[in-house]
């Protein structure tokens, strides 16, 4: 899986976090983006950031910044589409997406997603709910075949913005990760989430 590039989804509006750039919020003295890059770098040889607005705010990271190429704010699916286009330009047939607000992603994420590919080549990360034990998909952390780019663009044009709904339509495989002692796909949406995560760093 080392040859599969990864796109870090950092194009959200961060409304629940109080606005601003969530990627640059601090956790344990480092930005959320730094945490995600540190987890991804040993797993793949190419990384890019999906973000909209001023690209120079990411100059310190020395990574390509790939904006959405779909008009209007269309959420993470637009970021995945941008990642597919970037990955195809890099000669890759798949791309892994990771949300910038999941700083604890597993160190074997790419390997496990590769093993879990479904018939379409798509795989999503999943973990068990610590209370109910039921599996929860985390489709922002997924392996996407770039061959689905046309279908994804058509879905966005039809008004579909739910990333899980799009993924489910292509019979994805699931890479199931342990959620103990805490869910590695814990995503940080609010200042309270950030404070809780600081205790885990």
CSV table of C-alpha atoms in Angstrom, one decimal:
chain,number,residue,atom,x,y,z
A,1,UNK,CA,0.0,0.0,0.0
A,2,UNK,CA,3.0,2.3,0.1
A,3,UNK,CA,2.4,3.5,-3.4
A,4,UNK,CA,-1.1,4.8,-2.6
A,5,UNK,CA,-1.1,8.5,-2.0
A,6,UNK,CA,-3.2,10.1,0.7
A,7,UNK,CA,-5.3,13.3,0.7
A,8,UNK,CA,-6.0,15.1,4.1
A,9,UNK,CA,-9.4,16.6,4.1
A,10,UNK,CA,-9.1,20.0,5.6
A,11,UNK,CA,-11.6,22.0,3.5
A,12,UNK,CA,-14.4,22.2,6.1
A,13,UNK,CA,-16.0,25.3,7.5
A,14,UNK,CA,-15.3,24.4,11.2
A,15,UNK,CA,-18.6,25.9,12.3
A,16,UNK,CA,-18.9,23.8,15.4
A,17,UNK,CA,-15.3,24.5,16.3
A,18,UNK,CA,-16.1,28.2,16.3
A,19,UNK,CA,-14.9,28.9,12.8
A,20,UNK,CA,-11.4,29.5,11.5
A,21,UNK,CA,-9.1,26.7,10.2
A,22,UNK,CA,-9.6,23.5,12.1
A,23,UNK,CA,-6.4,22.0,10.6
A,24,UNK,CA,-4.3,24.6,12.5
A,25,UNK,CA,-6.0,24.1,15.9
A,26,UNK,CA,-3.6,23.1,18.5
A,27,UNK,CA,-3.6,19.7,20.3
A,28,UNK,CA,-0.8,18.9,22.7
A,29,UNK,CA,1.3,21.8,21.4
A,30,UNK,CA,1.0,20.8,17.7
A,31,UNK,CA,-1.6,21.4,15.1
A,32,UNK,CA,-4.2,18.8,14.2
A,33,UNK,CA,-2.6,18.7,10.7
A,34,UNK,CA,0.8,17.9,12.2
A,35,UNK,CA,-0.7,15.0,14.1
A,36,UNK,CA,-2.3,13.5,11.0
A,37,UNK,CA,0.8,14.0,8.8
A,38,UNK,CA,2.9,12.2,11.4
A,39,UNK,CA,0.5,9.2,11.4
A,40,UNK,CA,0.3,9.1,7.6
A,41,UNK,CA,3.9,9.7,6.5
A,42,UNK,CA,5.3,6.3,7.4
A,43,UNK,CA,2.4,4.7,5.6
A,44,UNK,CA,2.6,6.4,2.2
A,45,UNK,CA,5.1,8.3,0.1
A,46,UNK,CA,2.9,11.1,-1.2
A,47,UNK,CA,0.6,13.4,0.8
A,48,UNK,CA,-1.6,16.4,-0.2
A,49,UNK,CA,-3.9,18.7,1.7
A,50,UNK,CA,-7.4,19.4,0.4
A,51,UNK,CA,-8.3,22.9,1.5
A,52,UNK,CA,-10.0,26.0,0.1
A,53,UNK,CA,-9.0,29.6,0.6
A,54,UNK,CA,-5.5,30.8,1.1
A,55,UNK,CA,-3.0,28.0,0.3
A,56,UNK,CA,-0.1,29.9,1.8
A,57,UNK,CA,-1.4,29.2,5.3
A,58,UNK,CA,0.0,25.7,4.8
A,59,UNK,CA,3.4,26.8,3.5
A,60,UNK,CA,5.2,25.4,6.5
A,61,UNK,CA,4.1,21.8,5.6
A,62,UNK,CA,5.7,21.7,2.2
A,63,UNK,CA,2.8,19.7,0.7
A,64,UNK,CA,0.6,20.3,-2.3
A,65,UNK,CA,-2.7,22.0,-1.5
A,66,UNK,CA,-5.5,20.8,-3.6
A,67,UNK,CA,-8.7,22.8,-3.6
A,68,UNK,CA,-12.2,21.5,-4.4
A,69,UNK,CA,-12.9,21.7,-8.1
A,70,UNK,CA,-16.6,21.5,-7.5
A,71,UNK,CA,-18.5,24.8,-7.2
A,72,UNK,CA,-19.9,25.7,-3.8
A,73,UNK,CA,-19.2,24.1,-0.5
A,74,UNK,CA,-20.0,20.4,-1.0
A,75,UNK,CA,-18.4,18.9,2.1
A,76,UNK,CA,-15.9,16.0,2.2
A,77,UNK,CA,-17.2,14.3,-1.0
A,78,UNK,CA,-15.8,17.3,-2.9
A,79,UNK,CA,-12.5,16.8,-1.1
A,80,UNK,CA,-12.4,13.2,-2.1
A,81,UNK,CA,-13.1,14.1,-5.7
A,82,UNK,CA,-10.3,16.6,-5.6
A,83,UNK,CA,-8.1,13.9,-4.1
A,84,UNK,CA,-9.0,11.5,-6.9
A,85,UNK,CA,-8.0,14.0,-9.5
A,86,UNK,CA,-4.7,14.8,-7.8
A,87,UNK,CA,-3.9,11.1,-7.3
A,88,UNK,CA,-4.7,10.3,-10.9
A,89,UNK,CA,-2.2,13.0,-11.9
A,90,UNK,CA,0.4,11.3,-9.8
A,91,UNK,CA,-0.2,8.1,-11.7
A,92,UNK,CA,-2.1,6.3,-8.9
A,93,UNK,CA,-5.2,4.3,-9.3
A,94,UNK,CA,-6.4,4.8,-5.7
A,95,UNK,CA,-6.3,7.5,-3.0
A,96,UNK,CA,-6.7,7.3,0.7
A,97,UNK,CA,-8.7,10.1,2.4
A,98,UNK,CA,-8.3,11.1,6.0
A,99,UNK,CA,-10.1,13.8,7.8
A,100,UNK,CA,-7.8,16.4,9.5
A,101,UNK,CA,-9.9,16.2,12.7
A,102,UNK,CA,-9.0,12.5,13.3
A,103,UNK,CA,-5.5,12.9,14.8
A,104,UNK,CA,-5.4,9.3,16.2
A,105,UNK,CA,-5.8,7.4,13.0
A,106,UNK,CA,-4.2,3.9,13.2
A,107,UNK,CA,-0.6,3.4,12.1
A,108,UNK,CA,-1.7,0.5,9.9
A,109,UNK,CA,-4.6,2.3,8.3
A,110,UNK,CA,-3.4,2.1,4.6
A,111,UNK,CA,-2.4,-1.5,4.9
A,112,UNK,CA,-5.7,-2.6,6.5
A,113,UNK,CA,-7.8,-0.6,4.0
A,114,UNK,CA,-5.8,-2.3,1.2
A,115,UNK,CA,-6.6,-5.7,2.5
A,116,UNK,CA,-10.3,-4.9,2.9
A,117,UNK,CA,-11.0,-3.6,-0.6
A,118,UNK,CA,-14.5,-4.5,-1.8
A,119,UNK,CA,-15.5,-5.5,-5.4
A,120,UNK,CA,-15.3,-1.9,-6.6
A,121,UNK,CA,-11.9,-1.4,-4.9
A,122,UNK,CA,-13.4,0.8,-2.2
A,123,UNK,CA,-12.8,0.2,1.5
A,124,UNK,CA,-13.9,2.2,4.5
A,125,UNK,CA,-12.6,2.2,8.1
A,126,UNK,CA,-14.9,1.0,10.8
A,127,UNK,CA,-14.9,0.6,14.6
A,128,UNK,CA,-17.2,-0.7,17.2
A,129,UNK,CA,-19.2,1.7,19.2
A,130,UNK,CA,-17.7,1.4,22.8
A,131,UNK,CA,-21.2,1.5,24.3
A,132,UNK,CA,-23.4,-0.6,21.9
A,133,UNK,CA,-20.7,-2.7,20.3
A,134,UNK,CA,-22.3,-1.9,16.9
A,135,UNK,CA,-20.0,-1.2,14.0
A,136,UNK,CA,-19.7,2.4,12.8
A,137,UNK,CA,-18.3,3.3,9.4
A,138,UNK,CA,-15.9,6.2,9.1
A,139,UNK,CA,-16.1,7.0,5.4
A,140,UNK,CA,-13.9,10.1,5.5
A,141,UNK,CA,-11.1,7.6,6.3
A,142,UNK,CA,-11.3,5.4,3.2
A,143,UNK,CA,-9.6,4.0,0.2
A,144,UNK,CA,-11.1,5.3,-3.0
A,145,UNK,CA,-10.5,4.0,-6.6
A,146,UNK,CA,-9.9,7.0,-8.9
A,147,UNK,CA,-12.0,5.2,-11.5
A,148,UNK,CA,-15.1,6.3,-9.5
A,149,UNK,CA,-14.4,10.0,-10.1
A,150,UNK,CA,-17.0,10.4,-12.9
A,151,UNK,CA,-19.7,8.7,-10.7
A,152,UNK,CA,-18.7,10.9,-7.8
A,153,UNK,CA,-18.9,14.1,-9.8
A,154,UNK,CA,-22.3,13.0,-11.1
A,155,UNK,CA,-23.5,12.3,-7.6
A,156,UNK,CA,-22.4,15.7,-6.4
A,157,UNK,CA,-24.1,17.4,-9.4
A,158,UNK,CA,-27.3,15.6,-8.4
A,159,UNK,CA,-27.1,17.1,-4.9
A,160,UNK,CA,-25.7,14.2,-3.0
A,161,UNK,CA,-23.4,15.4,-0.2
A,162,UNK,CA,-23.5,12.4,2.2
A,163,UNK,CA,-20.1,10.7,2.0
A,164,UNK,CA,-21.4,7.5,3.6
A,165,UNK,CA,-24.3,7.2,1.2
A,166,UNK,CA,-22.0,7.5,-1.8
A,167,UNK,CA,-19.6,4.9,-0.4
A,168,UNK,CA,-22.4,2.5,0.5
A,169,UNK,CA,-23.6,2.5,-3.1
A,170,UNK,CA,-20.4,0.8,-4.2
A,171,UNK,CA,-20.3,-2.2,-1.8
A,172,UNK,CA,-17.2,-1.2,0.1
A,173,UNK,CA,-15.1,-3.5,2.1
A,174,UNK,CA,-14.6,-2.7,5.8
A,175,UNK,CA,-11.4,-2.5,7.7
A,176,UNK,CA,-12.5,-2.9,11.3
A,177,UNK,CA,-10.3,-1.4,14.0
A,178,UNK,CA,-10.4,-1.9,17.8
A,179,UNK,CA,-12.0,0.9,19.7
A,180,UNK,CA,-10.2,0.3,22.9
A,181,UNK,CA,-8.9,2.1,24.9
A,182,UNK,CA,-10.5,4.7,22.7
A,183,UNK,CA,-11.8,5.0,19.1
A,184,UNK,CA,-8.8,5.8,16.8
A,185,UNK,CA,-11.3,7.6,14.5
A,186,UNK,CA,-12.4,10.0,17.3
A,187,UNK,CA,-13.1,13.2,15.4
A,188,UNK,CA,-12.9,16.6,16.9
A,189,UNK,CA,-15.7,18.9,16.0
A,190,UNK,CA,-16.0,21.2,19.0
A,191,UNK,CA,-13.7,22.9,21.5
A,192,UNK,CA,-15.0,20.4,24.1
A,193,UNK,CA,-13.8,17.5,21.8
A,194,UNK,CA,-10.4,19.2,21.5
A,195,UNK,CA,-10.1,19.4,25.3
A,196,UNK,CA,-11.0,15.8,25.7
A,197,UNK,CA,-8.5,14.7,23.1
A,198,UNK,CA,-5.8,16.8,24.8
A,199,UNK,CA,-6.0,14.3,27.7
A,200,UNK,CA,-5.3,11.4,25.3
A,201,UNK,CA,-2.2,12.9,23.8
